[in-house]
mmCIF file of C-alpha atoms in Angstrom:
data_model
loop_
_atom_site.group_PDB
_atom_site.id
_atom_site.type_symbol
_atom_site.label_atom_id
_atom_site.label_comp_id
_atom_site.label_asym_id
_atom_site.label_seq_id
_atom_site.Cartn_x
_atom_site.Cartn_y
_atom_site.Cartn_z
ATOM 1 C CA UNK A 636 169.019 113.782 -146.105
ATOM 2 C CA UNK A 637 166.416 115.486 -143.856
ATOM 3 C CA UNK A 638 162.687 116.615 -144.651
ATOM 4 C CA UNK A 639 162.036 119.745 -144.684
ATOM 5 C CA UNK A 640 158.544 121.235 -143.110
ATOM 6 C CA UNK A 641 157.321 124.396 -143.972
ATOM 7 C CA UNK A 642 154.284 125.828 -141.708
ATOM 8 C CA UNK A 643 151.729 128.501 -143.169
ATOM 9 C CA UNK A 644 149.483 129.688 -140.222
ATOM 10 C CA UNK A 645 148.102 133.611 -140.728
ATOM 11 C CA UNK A 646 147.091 133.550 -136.654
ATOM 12 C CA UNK A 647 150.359 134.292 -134.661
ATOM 13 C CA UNK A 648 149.333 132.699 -131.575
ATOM 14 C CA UNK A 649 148.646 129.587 -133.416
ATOM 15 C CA UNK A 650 151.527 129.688 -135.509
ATOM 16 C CA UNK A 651 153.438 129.855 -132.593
ATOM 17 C CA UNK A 652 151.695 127.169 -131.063
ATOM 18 C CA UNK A 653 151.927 124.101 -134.249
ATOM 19 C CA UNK A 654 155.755 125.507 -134.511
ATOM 20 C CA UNK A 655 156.559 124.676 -130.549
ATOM 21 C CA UNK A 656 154.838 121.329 -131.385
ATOM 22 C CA UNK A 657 156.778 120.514 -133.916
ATOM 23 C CA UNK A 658 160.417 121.789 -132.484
ATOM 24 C CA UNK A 659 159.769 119.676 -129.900
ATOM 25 C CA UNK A 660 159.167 116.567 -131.561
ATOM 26 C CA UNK A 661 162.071 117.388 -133.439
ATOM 27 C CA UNK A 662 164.238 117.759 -130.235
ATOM 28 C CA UNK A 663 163.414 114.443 -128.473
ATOM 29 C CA UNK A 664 163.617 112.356 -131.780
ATOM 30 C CA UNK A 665 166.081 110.965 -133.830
ATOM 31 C CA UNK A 666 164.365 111.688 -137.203
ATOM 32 C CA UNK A 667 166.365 113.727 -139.755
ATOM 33 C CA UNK A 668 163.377 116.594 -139.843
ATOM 34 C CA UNK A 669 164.063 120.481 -140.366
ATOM 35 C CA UNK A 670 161.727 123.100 -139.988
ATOM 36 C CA UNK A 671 162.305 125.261 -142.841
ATOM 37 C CA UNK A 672 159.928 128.183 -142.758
ATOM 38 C CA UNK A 673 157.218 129.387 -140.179
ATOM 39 C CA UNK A 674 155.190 131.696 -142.539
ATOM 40 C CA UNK A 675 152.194 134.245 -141.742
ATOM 41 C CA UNK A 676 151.112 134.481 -145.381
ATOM 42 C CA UNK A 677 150.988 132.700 -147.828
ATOM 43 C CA UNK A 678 153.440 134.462 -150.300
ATOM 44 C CA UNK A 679 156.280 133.677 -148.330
ATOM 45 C CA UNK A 680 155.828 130.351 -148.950
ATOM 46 C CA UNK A 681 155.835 130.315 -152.460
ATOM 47 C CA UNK A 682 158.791 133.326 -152.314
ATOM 48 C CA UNK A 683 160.560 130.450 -150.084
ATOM 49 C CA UNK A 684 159.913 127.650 -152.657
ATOM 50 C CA UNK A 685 160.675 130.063 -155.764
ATOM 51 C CA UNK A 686 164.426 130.738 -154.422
ATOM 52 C CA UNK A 687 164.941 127.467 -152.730
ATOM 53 C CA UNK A 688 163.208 124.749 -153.969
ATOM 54 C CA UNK A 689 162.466 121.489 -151.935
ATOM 55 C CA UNK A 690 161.625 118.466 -152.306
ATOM 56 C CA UNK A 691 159.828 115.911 -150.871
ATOM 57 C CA UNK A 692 158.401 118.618 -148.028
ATOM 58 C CA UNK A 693 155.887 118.411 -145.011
ATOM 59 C CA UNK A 694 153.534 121.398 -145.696
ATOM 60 C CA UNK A 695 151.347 122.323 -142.561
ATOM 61 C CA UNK A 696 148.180 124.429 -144.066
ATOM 62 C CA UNK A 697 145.702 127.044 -142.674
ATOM 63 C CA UNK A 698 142.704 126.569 -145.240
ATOM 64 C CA UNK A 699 141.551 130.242 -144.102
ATOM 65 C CA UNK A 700 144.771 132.312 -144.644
ATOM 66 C CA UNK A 701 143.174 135.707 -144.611
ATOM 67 C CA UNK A 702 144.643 136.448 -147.796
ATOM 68 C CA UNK A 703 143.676 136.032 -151.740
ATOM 69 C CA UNK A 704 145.497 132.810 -151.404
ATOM 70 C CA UNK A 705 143.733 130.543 -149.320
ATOM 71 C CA UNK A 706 145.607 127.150 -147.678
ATOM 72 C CA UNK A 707 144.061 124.850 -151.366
ATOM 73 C CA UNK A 708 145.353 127.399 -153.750
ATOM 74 C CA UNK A 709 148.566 127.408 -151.567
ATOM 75 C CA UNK A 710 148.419 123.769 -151.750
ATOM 76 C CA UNK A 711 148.200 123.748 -155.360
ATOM 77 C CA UNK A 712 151.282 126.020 -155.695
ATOM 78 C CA UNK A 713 153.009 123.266 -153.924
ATOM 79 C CA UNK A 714 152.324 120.622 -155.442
ATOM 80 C CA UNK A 715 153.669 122.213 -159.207
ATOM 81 C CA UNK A 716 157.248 123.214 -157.296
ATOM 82 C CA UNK A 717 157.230 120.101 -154.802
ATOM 83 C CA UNK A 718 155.482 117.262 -156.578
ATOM 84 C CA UNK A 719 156.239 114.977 -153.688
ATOM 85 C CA UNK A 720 154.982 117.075 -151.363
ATOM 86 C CA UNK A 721 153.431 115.902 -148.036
ATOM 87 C CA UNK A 722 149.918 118.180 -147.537
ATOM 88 C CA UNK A 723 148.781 118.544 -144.017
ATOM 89 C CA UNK A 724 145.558 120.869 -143.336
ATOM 90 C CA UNK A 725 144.481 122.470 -139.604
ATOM 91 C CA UNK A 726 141.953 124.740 -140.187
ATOM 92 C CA UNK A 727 138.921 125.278 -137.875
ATOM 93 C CA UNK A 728 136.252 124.684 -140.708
ATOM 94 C CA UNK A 729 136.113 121.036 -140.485
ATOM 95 C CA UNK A 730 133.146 121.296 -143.391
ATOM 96 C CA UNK A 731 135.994 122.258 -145.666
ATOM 97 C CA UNK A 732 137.268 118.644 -145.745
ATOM 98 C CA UNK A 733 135.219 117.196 -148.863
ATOM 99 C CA UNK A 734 136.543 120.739 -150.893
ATOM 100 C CA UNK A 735 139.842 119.797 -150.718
ATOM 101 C CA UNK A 736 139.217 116.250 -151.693
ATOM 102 C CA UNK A 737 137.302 118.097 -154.842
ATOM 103 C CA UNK A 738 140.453 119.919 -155.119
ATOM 104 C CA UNK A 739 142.426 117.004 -155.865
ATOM 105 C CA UNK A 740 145.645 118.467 -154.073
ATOM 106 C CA UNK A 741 146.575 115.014 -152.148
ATOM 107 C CA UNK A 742 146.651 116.424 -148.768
ATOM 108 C CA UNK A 743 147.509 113.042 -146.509
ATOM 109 C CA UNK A 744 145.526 114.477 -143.658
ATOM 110 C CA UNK A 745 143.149 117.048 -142.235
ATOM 111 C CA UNK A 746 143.446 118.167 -138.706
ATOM 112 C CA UNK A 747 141.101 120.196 -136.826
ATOM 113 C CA UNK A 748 141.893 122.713 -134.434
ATOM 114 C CA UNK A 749 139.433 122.888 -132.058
ATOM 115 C CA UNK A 750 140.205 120.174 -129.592
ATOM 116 C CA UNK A 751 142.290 120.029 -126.657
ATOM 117 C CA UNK A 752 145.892 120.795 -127.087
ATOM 118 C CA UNK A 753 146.948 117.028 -126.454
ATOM 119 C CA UNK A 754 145.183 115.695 -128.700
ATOM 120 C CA UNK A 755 146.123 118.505 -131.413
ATOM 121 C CA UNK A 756 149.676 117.609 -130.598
ATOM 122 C CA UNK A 757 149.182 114.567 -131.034
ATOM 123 C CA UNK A 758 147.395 114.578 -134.376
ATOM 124 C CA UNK A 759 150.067 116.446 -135.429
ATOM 125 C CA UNK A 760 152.957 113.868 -134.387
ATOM 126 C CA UNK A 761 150.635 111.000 -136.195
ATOM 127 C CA UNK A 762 150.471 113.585 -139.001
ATOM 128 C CA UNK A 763 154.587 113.851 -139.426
ATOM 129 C CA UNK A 764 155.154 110.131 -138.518
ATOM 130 C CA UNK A 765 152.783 109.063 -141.597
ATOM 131 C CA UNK A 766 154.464 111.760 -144.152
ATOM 132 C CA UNK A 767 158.092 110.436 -143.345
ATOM 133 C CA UNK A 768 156.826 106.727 -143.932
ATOM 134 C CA UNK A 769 155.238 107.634 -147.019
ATOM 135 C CA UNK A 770 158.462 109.513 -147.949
ATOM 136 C CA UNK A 771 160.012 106.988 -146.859
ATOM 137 C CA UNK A 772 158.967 104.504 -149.222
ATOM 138 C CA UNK A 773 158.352 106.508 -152.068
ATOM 139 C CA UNK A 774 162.106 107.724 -151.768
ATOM 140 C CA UNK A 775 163.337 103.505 -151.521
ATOM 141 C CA UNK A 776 161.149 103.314 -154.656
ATOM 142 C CA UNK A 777 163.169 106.229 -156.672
ATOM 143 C CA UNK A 778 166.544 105.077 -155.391
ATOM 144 C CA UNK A 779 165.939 101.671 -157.318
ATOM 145 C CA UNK A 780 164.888 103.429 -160.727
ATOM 146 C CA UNK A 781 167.769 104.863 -163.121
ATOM 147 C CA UNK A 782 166.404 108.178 -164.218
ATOM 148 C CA UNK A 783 167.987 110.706 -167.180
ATOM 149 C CA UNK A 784 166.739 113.277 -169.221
ATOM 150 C CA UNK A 785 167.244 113.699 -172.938
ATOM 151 C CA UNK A 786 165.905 117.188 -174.419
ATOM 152 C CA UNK A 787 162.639 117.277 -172.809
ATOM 153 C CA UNK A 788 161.792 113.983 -172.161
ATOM 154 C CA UNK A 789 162.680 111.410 -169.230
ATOM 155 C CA UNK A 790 163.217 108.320 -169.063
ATOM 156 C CA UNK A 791 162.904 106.070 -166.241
ATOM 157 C CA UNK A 792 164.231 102.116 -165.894
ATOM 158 C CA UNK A 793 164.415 99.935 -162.918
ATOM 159 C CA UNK A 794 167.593 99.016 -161.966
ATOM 160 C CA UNK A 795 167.025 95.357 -163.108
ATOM 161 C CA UNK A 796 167.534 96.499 -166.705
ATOM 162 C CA UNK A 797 170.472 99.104 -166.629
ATOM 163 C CA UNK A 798 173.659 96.541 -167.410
ATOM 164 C CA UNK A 799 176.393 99.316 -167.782
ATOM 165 C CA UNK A 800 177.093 103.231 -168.566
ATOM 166 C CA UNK A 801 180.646 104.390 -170.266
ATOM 167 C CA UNK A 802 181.695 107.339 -171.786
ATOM 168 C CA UNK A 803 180.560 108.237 -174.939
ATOM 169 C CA UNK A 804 182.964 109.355 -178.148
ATOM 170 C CA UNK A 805 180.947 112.805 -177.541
ATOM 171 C CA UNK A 806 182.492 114.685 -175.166
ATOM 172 C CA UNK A 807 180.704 114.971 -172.131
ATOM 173 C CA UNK A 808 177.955 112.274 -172.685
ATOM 174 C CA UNK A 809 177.464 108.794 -171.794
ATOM 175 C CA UNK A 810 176.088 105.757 -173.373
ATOM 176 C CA UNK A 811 173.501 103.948 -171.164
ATOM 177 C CA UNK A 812 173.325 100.285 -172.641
ATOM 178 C CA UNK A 813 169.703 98.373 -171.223
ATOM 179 C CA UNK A 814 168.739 94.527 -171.580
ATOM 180 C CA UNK A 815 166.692 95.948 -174.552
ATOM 181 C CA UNK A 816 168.300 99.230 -175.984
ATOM 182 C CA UNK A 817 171.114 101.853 -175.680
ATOM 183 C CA UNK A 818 170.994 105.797 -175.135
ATOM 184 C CA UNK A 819 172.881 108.544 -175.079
ATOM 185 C CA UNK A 820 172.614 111.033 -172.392
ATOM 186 C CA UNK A 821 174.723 114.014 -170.733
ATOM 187 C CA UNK A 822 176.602 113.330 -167.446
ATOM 188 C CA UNK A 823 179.532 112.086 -165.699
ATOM 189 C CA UNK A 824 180.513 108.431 -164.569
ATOM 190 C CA UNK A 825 181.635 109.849 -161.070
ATOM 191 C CA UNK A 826 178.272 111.325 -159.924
ATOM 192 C CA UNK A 827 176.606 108.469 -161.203
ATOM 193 C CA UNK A 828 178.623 106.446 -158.673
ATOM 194 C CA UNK A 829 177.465 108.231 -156.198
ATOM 195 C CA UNK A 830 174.229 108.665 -156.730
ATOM 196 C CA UNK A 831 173.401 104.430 -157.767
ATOM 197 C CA UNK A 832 175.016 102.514 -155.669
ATOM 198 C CA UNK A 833 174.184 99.457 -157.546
ATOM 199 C CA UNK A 834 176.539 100.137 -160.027
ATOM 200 C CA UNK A 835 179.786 98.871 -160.186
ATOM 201 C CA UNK A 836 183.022 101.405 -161.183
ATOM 202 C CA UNK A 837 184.727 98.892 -163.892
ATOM 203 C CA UNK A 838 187.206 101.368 -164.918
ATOM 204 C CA UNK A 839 187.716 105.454 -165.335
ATOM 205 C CA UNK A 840 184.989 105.189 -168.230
ATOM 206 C CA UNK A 841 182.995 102.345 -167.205
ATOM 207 C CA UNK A 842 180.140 101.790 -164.344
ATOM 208 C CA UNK A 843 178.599 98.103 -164.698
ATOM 209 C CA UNK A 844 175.141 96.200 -162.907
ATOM 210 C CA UNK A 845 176.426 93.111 -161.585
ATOM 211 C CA UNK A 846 173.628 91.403 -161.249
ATOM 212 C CA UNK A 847 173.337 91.527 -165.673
ATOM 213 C CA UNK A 848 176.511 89.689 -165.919
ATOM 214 C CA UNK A 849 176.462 86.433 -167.560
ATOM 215 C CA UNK A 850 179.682 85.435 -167.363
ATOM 216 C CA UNK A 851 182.958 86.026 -166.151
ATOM 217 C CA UNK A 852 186.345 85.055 -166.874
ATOM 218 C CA UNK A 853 188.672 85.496 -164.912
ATOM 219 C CA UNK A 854 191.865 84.029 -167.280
ATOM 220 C CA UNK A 855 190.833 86.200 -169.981
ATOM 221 C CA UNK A 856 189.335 89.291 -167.780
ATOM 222 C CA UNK A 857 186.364 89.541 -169.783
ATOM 223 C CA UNK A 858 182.537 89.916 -168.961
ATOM 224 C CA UNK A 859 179.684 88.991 -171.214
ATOM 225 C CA UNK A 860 176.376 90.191 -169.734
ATOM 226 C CA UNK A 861 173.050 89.613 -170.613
ATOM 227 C CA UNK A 862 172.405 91.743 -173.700
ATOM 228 C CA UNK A 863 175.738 89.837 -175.346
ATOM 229 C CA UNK A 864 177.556 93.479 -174.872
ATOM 230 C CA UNK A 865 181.463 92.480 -173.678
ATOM 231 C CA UNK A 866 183.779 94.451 -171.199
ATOM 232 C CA UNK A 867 187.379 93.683 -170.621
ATOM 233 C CA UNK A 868 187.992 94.311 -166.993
ATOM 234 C CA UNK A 869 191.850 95.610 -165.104
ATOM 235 C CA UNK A 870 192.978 92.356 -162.801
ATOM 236 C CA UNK A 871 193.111 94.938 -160.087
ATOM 237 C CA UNK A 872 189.101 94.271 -160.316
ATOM 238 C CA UNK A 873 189.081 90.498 -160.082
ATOM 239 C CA UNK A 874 188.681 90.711 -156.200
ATOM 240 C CA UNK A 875 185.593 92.761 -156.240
ATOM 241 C CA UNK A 876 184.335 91.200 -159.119
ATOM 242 C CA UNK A 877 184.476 88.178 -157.679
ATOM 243 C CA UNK A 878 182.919 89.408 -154.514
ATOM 244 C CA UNK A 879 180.424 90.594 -155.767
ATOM 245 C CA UNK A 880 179.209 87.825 -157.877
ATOM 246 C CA UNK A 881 179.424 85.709 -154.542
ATOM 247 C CA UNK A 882 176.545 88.049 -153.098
ATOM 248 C CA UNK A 883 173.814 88.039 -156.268
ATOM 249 C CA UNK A 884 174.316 84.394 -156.221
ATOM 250 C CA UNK A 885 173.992 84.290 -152.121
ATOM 251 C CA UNK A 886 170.742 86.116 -153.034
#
């Protein structure tokens, strides 16, 4: 996956200048960054966002965008089609600082343009170095969550507490079962797979959490987990099975 950074600058020259910046620390690093957009005004931003949506962005910010829209407005746009967006200001009106705080758009940093172009650069690289740790982290903290939708509400359990998923006797849904309750949802077993790697593929139907098993045996094939649910499991799965046990209990 790579971040995407979007730049909204209504002053060509500097425009040009915070988009050489951050090509080149793009060029001479290993980090999987992508600038996105270089935009003028602010309505290509929110065009941008409108037909291809991002998320978890780096959004560099004029405040003073010459336009209707200034940079917090913009921000605010953001923030309702990115919510993990990453704001970054450069402005020239360093008294604008406590508005945006006011604003409450969560901008991670405010950098002001009137300084010498080595230390703006280097603001800048601090700036992009602190929004891909943050992303970082808050991106490790998703991956461990199970998340699914039913109707309009979402539901959200850390992986501790998912014990297995298998197709439901509705067509096209699956039944979650949790240490303390089952659900129904819509999706399929294979791009949950791919998307958790936690879980464990026990069969066509079937994705298991290993680390909610309670027992195994491997004369009968069967697997008792924590919430007293029971799966028979294929010998072709003994191997893994076993190996995997091996690890949570290496843990």
């Amino acid at each position: 996956m790579s971040y995407p950074i979007v730049i909204c600058e209504d002053n060509p020259t500097q425009l040009k200048n915070i988009k050489i910046i951050l090509e080149s620390y793009i060029m001479f690093h290993d980090d999987p960054l992508e600038l996105k957009l270089a935009a003028l005004n602010p309505n290509e931003v929110i065009n941008y966002l409108s037909e291809k949506p991002l998320s978890h962005g780096i959004y560099f910010l004029d405040i003073d965008l010459g336009t209707n829209i200034n940079g917090i407005d913009l921000a605010k746009k953001i923030r309702k089609m990115d919510v993990q967006a990453n704001i970054i200001f450069t402005t020239t009106h360093d008294e604008m600082a406590p508005v945006t705080l006011k604003n409450k758009v969560g901008a991670i940093d405010f950098i002001e343009k009137d300084q010498s172009i080595e230390d703006y650069r280097d603001k800048l690289y601090d700036a992009l170095k602190y929004a891909e740790n943050i992303t970082n982290k808050t991106m490790e903290k998703e991956n461990s969550n199970f998340t699914f939708e039913i109707g309009n509400q979402i539901y959200n359990f850390d992986q501790s507490e998912i014990v297995l998923i298998e197709t439901s006797s509705v067509p096209h849904r699956l039944t979650l079962e949790t240490i303390n309750g089952n659900y129904e949802f819509y999706n399929k077993i294979s791009d949950l797979e791919k998307e958790y790697p936690f879980l464990l593929k026990l069969n066509r139907s079937c994705l298991i959490n290993p680390n909610n098993i309670r027992n195994a045996n491997f004369t009968t094939r069967l697997i008792t987990f924590k919430n007293d649910s029971a799966k028979k499991f294929p010998i072709g799965k003994s191997r893994k099975l076993k190996s995997e046990i091996k690890k949570i209990l290496q843990h």
